[in-house]
């Protein structure tokens, strides 16, 4: 059980790490730090960097939370700690 | 039917609905009063969270701010939504598993200390009270504008309505009322945006309209907007940042952490039945918030375009010379909506060069070439001042939409302010009655008396908020920033360390909270005055405005949070580790199995 709970927690942290990297890249990366570079590319009538800051990052955030809920559900069952 | 009658009808019908729901969902037990019995389905809870979160500021002010700031305004969009990712992954599921009513209770139990819980209560009360003052002021403004009563009368009516459904319904009543309020406010936001997007671009979806070409031209709306604002001496709409890139970065981070740490938002996740529901509920909340937040940039850019097109129609539609003498409209020929808003004082015209036409441009531009052109054209300063707050409210009028749309926007603005005020009152009431009265002063209090204490403290909080709304202590503008700064620098790090570090002890957590709070308040007060009293600022003492790497006080919460983490870990290293049973408790909080309905037992 001790190993099991360690394994569960490190699987959880691994998932959090991955999601936080994407979270950071779309908002602080594409939306702020690299926005001037990305503005050279256009998405429809949007400069890409501007689009990430005003639209895109929000859509990615939503996807991230639902993906997290789904992936955590799988980890819960894998380590047999899910709710009944 | 005339406009005023239509507004009475819409606002009256929406209020009747809220009160009806509150009566239907009366709370009987403390568990229903504080956490709606832990029985709200995730989608509905997401909707209620969205209404709770989106205040008068989101509804009325945000699009106006973005309209003025352009690209830099994206920090509000990213900051106020990105926080939900942190909330969903780092806090919500674990706090739900912990299974208690309030944030201070978690901090008190996890850090095995009444003092830690009391520090958390202080942080919570400061953050929530400062936030609520703005809501009550917003309620007053909206009522006086739309119902034709005085601002004071508006606040009294608002207090009575919130009192009716918050006190009797508790969290259960508030939750279901907020679901209804969400529907009203989102309809009120999106309907005018669809009309305007259709008019400007022919695309009915505002999120796509913003990236489309303008009707009657072959350039994209944003490219056109860039061109016309640059001609008027403003920065390019799609690239102008908020201060420096570093400031925008830190500001966004502060809003994200602050969002995740605001107690009235966290509390919403105590009302869902399971840990898995807490995870998905945050996702649903963000879906409902995103409906407004992705529409806002379209509203902002299109309002800016409409404003400039109103003043210089030829420049926008036929590419005529913006500096030509006859390119601006004559003041006498201005549209009716301008006349209406001039009466409120939020839109002002002063004919500085006496030519009878309206010149609207950036007279603070540092661009020499532009200044030369403006001077050659005989411009003597910008003649039109537009308060950012009127953008959303005046939008339907600018676009000449029918009366029922204007009435709907009125009902939406009120729904946004009332729902947030109710959520904040709930957070305040539970902190006082549950964490202070039951937790510290009278641990043996019966459930019935605790419920009574909760209702009394809510009534007192409404009166205090109403009083401060009537007599704003001169710091209304600084308050929202302070609420976020406090939540970001004190509560968020403490909760996070409580979950993610088994070894964090009470000394570390308390030292962290206090130092994070202190550093943030110090920096904010240096700029805005001690406790926001004008003239007591000491900005020179810290080396001038924005002395810390050019970071503005509004953006400082993230730095406060860093200080909090650093101090907490340093103190934790030199003091003894938490008792065995606390470390086991943290392990139990981390796994979902065994979650039960929330209760208040200490």
PDB file of N, CA and C in Angstrom, chain B residues 301-346:
ATOM      1  N   UNK B 301     -12.763  45.356 -29.575  1.00  0.00           N
ATOM      2  CA  UNK B 301     -12.218  45.852 -30.842  1.00  0.00           C
ATOM      3  C   UNK B 301     -13.318  46.470 -31.690  1.00  0.00           C
ATOM      4  N   UNK B 302     -14.513  45.851 -31.689  1.00  0.00           N
ATOM      5  CA  UNK B 302     -15.589  46.376 -32.532  1.00  0.00           C
ATOM      6  C   UNK B 302     -16.121  47.691 -31.988  1.00  0.00           C
ATOM      7  N   UNK B 303     -16.125  47.837 -30.643  1.00  0.00           N
ATOM      8  CA  UNK B 303     -16.575  49.097 -30.072  1.00  0.00           C
ATOM      9  C   UNK B 303     -15.612  50.221 -30.447  1.00  0.00           C
ATOM     10  N   UNK B 304     -14.311  49.905 -30.407  1.00  0.00           N
ATOM     11  CA  UNK B 304     -13.308  50.912 -30.783  1.00  0.00           C
ATOM     12  C   UNK B 304     -13.512  51.326 -32.241  1.00  0.00           C
ATOM     13  N   UNK B 305     -13.709  50.317 -33.089  1.00  0.00           N
ATOM     14  CA  UNK B 305     -13.928  50.580 -34.503  1.00  0.00           C
ATOM     15  C   UNK B 305     -15.187  51.411 -34.720  1.00  0.00           C
ATOM     16  N   UNK B 306     -16.273  51.036 -34.041  1.00  0.00           N
ATOM     17  CA  UNK B 306     -17.530  51.772 -34.188  1.00  0.00           C
ATOM     18  C   UNK B 306     -17.397  53.213 -33.734  1.00  0.00           C
ATOM     19  N   UNK B 307     -16.639  53.406 -32.639  1.00  0.00           N
ATOM     20  CA  UNK B 307     -16.465  54.756 -32.116  1.00  0.00           C
ATOM     21  C   UNK B 307     -15.737  55.615 -33.138  1.00  0.00           C
ATOM     22  N   UNK B 308     -14.634  55.079 -33.680  1.00  0.00           N
ATOM     23  CA  UNK B 308     -13.852  55.859 -34.636  1.00  0.00           C
ATOM     24  C   UNK B 308     -14.640  56.062 -35.928  1.00  0.00           C
ATOM     25  N   UNK B 309     -15.417  55.033 -36.307  1.00  0.00           N
ATOM     26  CA  UNK B 309     -16.205  55.175 -37.528  1.00  0.00           C
ATOM     27  C   UNK B 309     -17.296  56.233 -37.362  1.00  0.00           C
ATOM     28  N   UNK B 310     -17.831  56.319 -36.142  1.00  0.00           N
ATOM     29  CA  UNK B 310     -18.842  57.338 -35.889  1.00  0.00           C
ATOM     30  C   UNK B 310     -18.264  58.736 -36.085  1.00  0.00           C
ATOM     31  N   UNK B 311     -17.015  58.911 -35.604  1.00  0.00           N
ATOM     32  CA  UNK B 311     -16.423  60.244 -35.631  1.00  0.00           C
ATOM     33  C   UNK B 311     -15.840  60.581 -37.009  1.00  0.00           C
ATOM     34  N   UNK B 312     -15.178  59.580 -37.635  1.00  0.00           N
ATOM     35  CA  UNK B 312     -14.581  59.842 -38.948  1.00  0.00           C
ATOM     36  C   UNK B 312     -15.035  58.770 -39.927  1.00  0.00           C
ATOM     37  N   UNK B 313     -16.293  58.852 -40.397  1.00  0.00           N
ATOM     38  CA  UNK B 313     -16.836  57.772 -41.226  1.00  0.00           C
ATOM     39  C   UNK B 313     -16.027  57.537 -42.503  1.00  0.00           C
ATOM     40  N   UNK B 314     -15.585  58.614 -43.155  1.00  0.00           N
ATOM     41  CA  UNK B 314     -14.877  58.473 -44.422  1.00  0.00           C
ATOM     42  C   UNK B 314     -13.547  57.775 -44.272  1.00  0.00           C
ATOM     43  N   UNK B 315     -12.836  58.042 -43.161  1.00  0.00           N
ATOM     44  CA  UNK B 315     -11.509  57.476 -42.965  1.00  0.00           C
ATOM     45  C   UNK B 315     -11.594  55.960 -42.863  1.00  0.00           C
ATOM     46  N   UNK B 316     -12.620  55.479 -42.163  1.00  0.00           N
ATOM     47  CA  UNK B 316     -12.729  54.045 -41.965  1.00  0.00           C
ATOM     48  C   UNK B 316     -13.249  53.358 -43.227  1.00  0.00           C
ATOM     49  N   UNK B 317     -14.248  53.928 -43.860  1.00  0.00           N
ATOM     50  CA  UNK B 317     -14.880  53.231 -44.978  1.00  0.00           C
ATOM     51  C   UNK B 317     -14.269  53.545 -46.346  1.00  0.00           C
ATOM     52  N   UNK B 318     -13.808  54.775 -46.559  1.00  0.00           N
ATOM     53  CA  UNK B 318     -13.284  55.103 -47.900  1.00  0.00           C
ATOM     54  C   UNK B 318     -11.809  55.481 -47.916  1.00  0.00           C
ATOM     55  N   UNK B 319     -11.104  55.236 -46.817  1.00  0.00           N
ATOM     56  CA  UNK B 319      -9.680  55.558 -46.761  1.00  0.00           C
ATOM     57  C   UNK B 319      -9.352  57.005 -47.063  1.00  0.00           C
ATOM     58  N   UNK B 320     -10.240  57.921 -46.677  1.00  0.00           N
ATOM     59  CA  UNK B 320      -9.916  59.328 -46.894  1.00  0.00           C
ATOM     60  C   UNK B 320      -8.850  59.767 -45.892  1.00  0.00           C
ATOM     61  N   UNK B 321      -8.291  60.948 -46.117  1.00  0.00           N
ATOM     62  CA  UNK B 321      -7.200  61.457 -45.292  1.00  0.00           C
ATOM     63  C   UNK B 321      -7.700  61.826 -43.887  1.00  0.00           C
ATOM     64  N   UNK B 322      -7.179  61.155 -42.831  1.00  0.00           N
ATOM     65  CA  UNK B 322      -7.687  61.446 -41.485  1.00  0.00           C
ATOM     66  C   UNK B 322      -7.389  62.863 -41.016  1.00  0.00           C
ATOM     67  N   UNK B 323      -6.423  63.519 -41.669  1.00  0.00           N
ATOM     68  CA  UNK B 323      -6.053  64.858 -41.190  1.00  0.00           C
ATOM     69  C   UNK B 323      -6.755  65.959 -41.974  1.00  0.00           C
ATOM     70  N   UNK B 324      -7.569  65.566 -42.991  1.00  0.00           N
ATOM     71  CA  UNK B 324      -8.276  66.569 -43.776  1.00  0.00           C
ATOM     72  C   UNK B 324      -9.265  67.311 -42.895  1.00  0.00           C
ATOM     73  N   UNK B 325      -9.518  68.582 -43.230  1.00  0.00           N
ATOM     74  CA  UNK B 325     -10.328  69.437 -42.364  1.00  0.00           C
ATOM     75  C   UNK B 325     -11.756  68.924 -42.202  1.00  0.00           C
ATOM     76  N   UNK B 326     -12.303  68.261 -43.234  1.00  0.00           N
ATOM     77  CA  UNK B 326     -13.704  67.863 -43.131  1.00  0.00           C
ATOM     78  C   UNK B 326     -13.875  66.367 -42.837  1.00  0.00           C
ATOM     79  N   UNK B 327     -12.813  65.712 -42.367  1.00  0.00           N
ATOM     80  CA  UNK B 327     -12.939  64.270 -42.166  1.00  0.00           C
ATOM     81  C   UNK B 327     -13.711  63.917 -40.890  1.00  0.00           C
ATOM     82  N   UNK B 328     -13.704  64.811 -39.886  1.00  0.00           N
ATOM     83  CA  UNK B 328     -14.443  64.479 -38.656  1.00  0.00           C
ATOM     84  C   UNK B 328     -15.859  65.032 -38.731  1.00  0.00           C
ATOM     85  N   UNK B 329     -16.791  64.324 -38.037  1.00  0.00           N
ATOM     86  CA  UNK B 329     -18.170  64.811 -38.076  1.00  0.00           C
ATOM     87  C   UNK B 329     -18.301  66.110 -37.283  1.00  0.00           C
ATOM     88  N   UNK B 330     -19.334  66.894 -37.630  1.00  0.00           N
ATOM     89  CA  UNK B 330     -19.609  68.105 -36.864  1.00  0.00           C
ATOM     90  C   UNK B 330     -20.278  67.710 -35.554  1.00  0.00           C
ATOM     91  N   UNK B 331     -19.938  68.454 -34.491  1.00  0.00           N
ATOM     92  CA  UNK B 331     -20.500  68.164 -33.179  1.00  0.00           C
ATOM     93  C   UNK B 331     -22.026  68.242 -33.207  1.00  0.00           C
ATOM     94  N   UNK B 332     -22.568  69.204 -33.968  1.00  0.00           N
ATOM     95  CA  UNK B 332     -24.021  69.364 -34.037  1.00  0.00           C
ATOM     96  C   UNK B 332     -24.710  68.183 -34.709  1.00  0.00           C
ATOM     97  N   UNK B 333     -23.939  67.410 -35.466  1.00  0.00           N
ATOM     98  CA  UNK B 333     -24.558  66.303 -36.188  1.00  0.00           C
ATOM     99  C   UNK B 333     -24.271  64.947 -35.532  1.00  0.00           C
ATOM    100  N   UNK B 334     -23.816  64.984 -34.290  1.00  0.00           N
ATOM    101  CA  UNK B 334     -23.468  63.734 -33.608  1.00  0.00           C
ATOM    102  C   UNK B 334     -24.717  62.872 -33.396  1.00  0.00           C
ATOM    103  N   UNK B 335     -24.534  61.536 -33.316  1.00  0.00           N
ATOM    104  CA  UNK B 335     -25.684  60.654 -33.149  1.00  0.00           C
ATOM    105  C   UNK B 335     -26.332  60.776 -31.764  1.00  0.00           C
ATOM    106  N   UNK B 336     -27.577  60.294 -31.663  1.00  0.00           N
ATOM    107  CA  UNK B 336     -28.352  60.441 -30.429  1.00  0.00           C
ATOM    108  C   UNK B 336     -27.708  59.769 -29.223  1.00  0.00           C
ATOM    109  N   UNK B 337     -27.063  58.588 -29.446  1.00  0.00           N
ATOM    110  CA  UNK B 337     -26.518  57.897 -28.275  1.00  0.00           C
ATOM    111  C   UNK B 337     -25.453  58.738 -27.593  1.00  0.00           C
ATOM    112  N   UNK B 338     -24.698  59.529 -28.376  1.00  0.00           N
ATOM    113  CA  UNK B 338     -23.682  60.394 -27.749  1.00  0.00           C
ATOM    114  C   UNK B 338     -24.360  61.427 -26.870  1.00  0.00           C
ATOM    115  N   UNK B 339     -25.469  61.981 -27.381  1.00  0.00           N
ATOM    116  CA  UNK B 339     -26.190  62.980 -26.578  1.00  0.00           C
ATOM    117  C   UNK B 339     -26.643  62.371 -25.256  1.00  0.00           C
ATOM    118  N   UNK B 340     -27.175  61.106 -25.326  1.00  0.00           N
ATOM    119  CA  UNK B 340     -27.658  60.462 -24.101  1.00  0.00           C
ATOM    120  C   UNK B 340     -26.550  60.248 -23.087  1.00  0.00           C
ATOM    121  N   UNK B 341     -25.373  59.808 -23.572  1.00  0.00           N
ATOM    122  CA  UNK B 341     -24.298  59.513 -22.621  1.00  0.00           C
ATOM    123  C   UNK B 341     -23.606  60.772 -22.130  1.00  0.00           C
ATOM    124  N   UNK B 342     -23.704  61.844 -22.919  1.00  0.00           N
ATOM    125  CA  UNK B 342     -23.140  63.114 -22.432  1.00  0.00           C
ATOM    126  C   UNK B 342     -23.833  63.537 -21.143  1.00  0.00           C
ATOM    127  N   UNK B 343     -25.153  63.250 -21.053  1.00  0.00           N
ATOM    128  CA  UNK B 343     -25.918  63.627 -19.860  1.00  0.00           C
ATOM    129  C   UNK B 343     -25.362  62.963 -18.605  1.00  0.00           C
ATOM    130  N   UNK B 344     -24.810  61.743 -18.729  1.00  0.00           N
ATOM    131  CA  UNK B 344     -24.294  61.043 -17.557  1.00  0.00           C
ATOM    132  C   UNK B 344     -22.919  61.547 -17.155  1.00  0.00           C
ATOM    133  N   UNK B 345     -22.294  62.346 -18.021  1.00  0.00           N
ATOM    134  CA  UNK B 345     -20.951  62.830 -17.703  1.00  0.00           C
ATOM    135  C   UNK B 345     -19.854  61.829 -18.017  1.00  0.00           C
ATOM    136  N   UNK B 346     -20.222  60.674 -18.523  1.00  0.00           N
ATOM    137  CA  UNK B 346     -19.205  59.654 -18.800  1.00  0.00           C
ATOM    138  C   UNK B 346     -18.640  59.801 -20.210  1.00  0.00           C
TER     139      UNK B 346
END
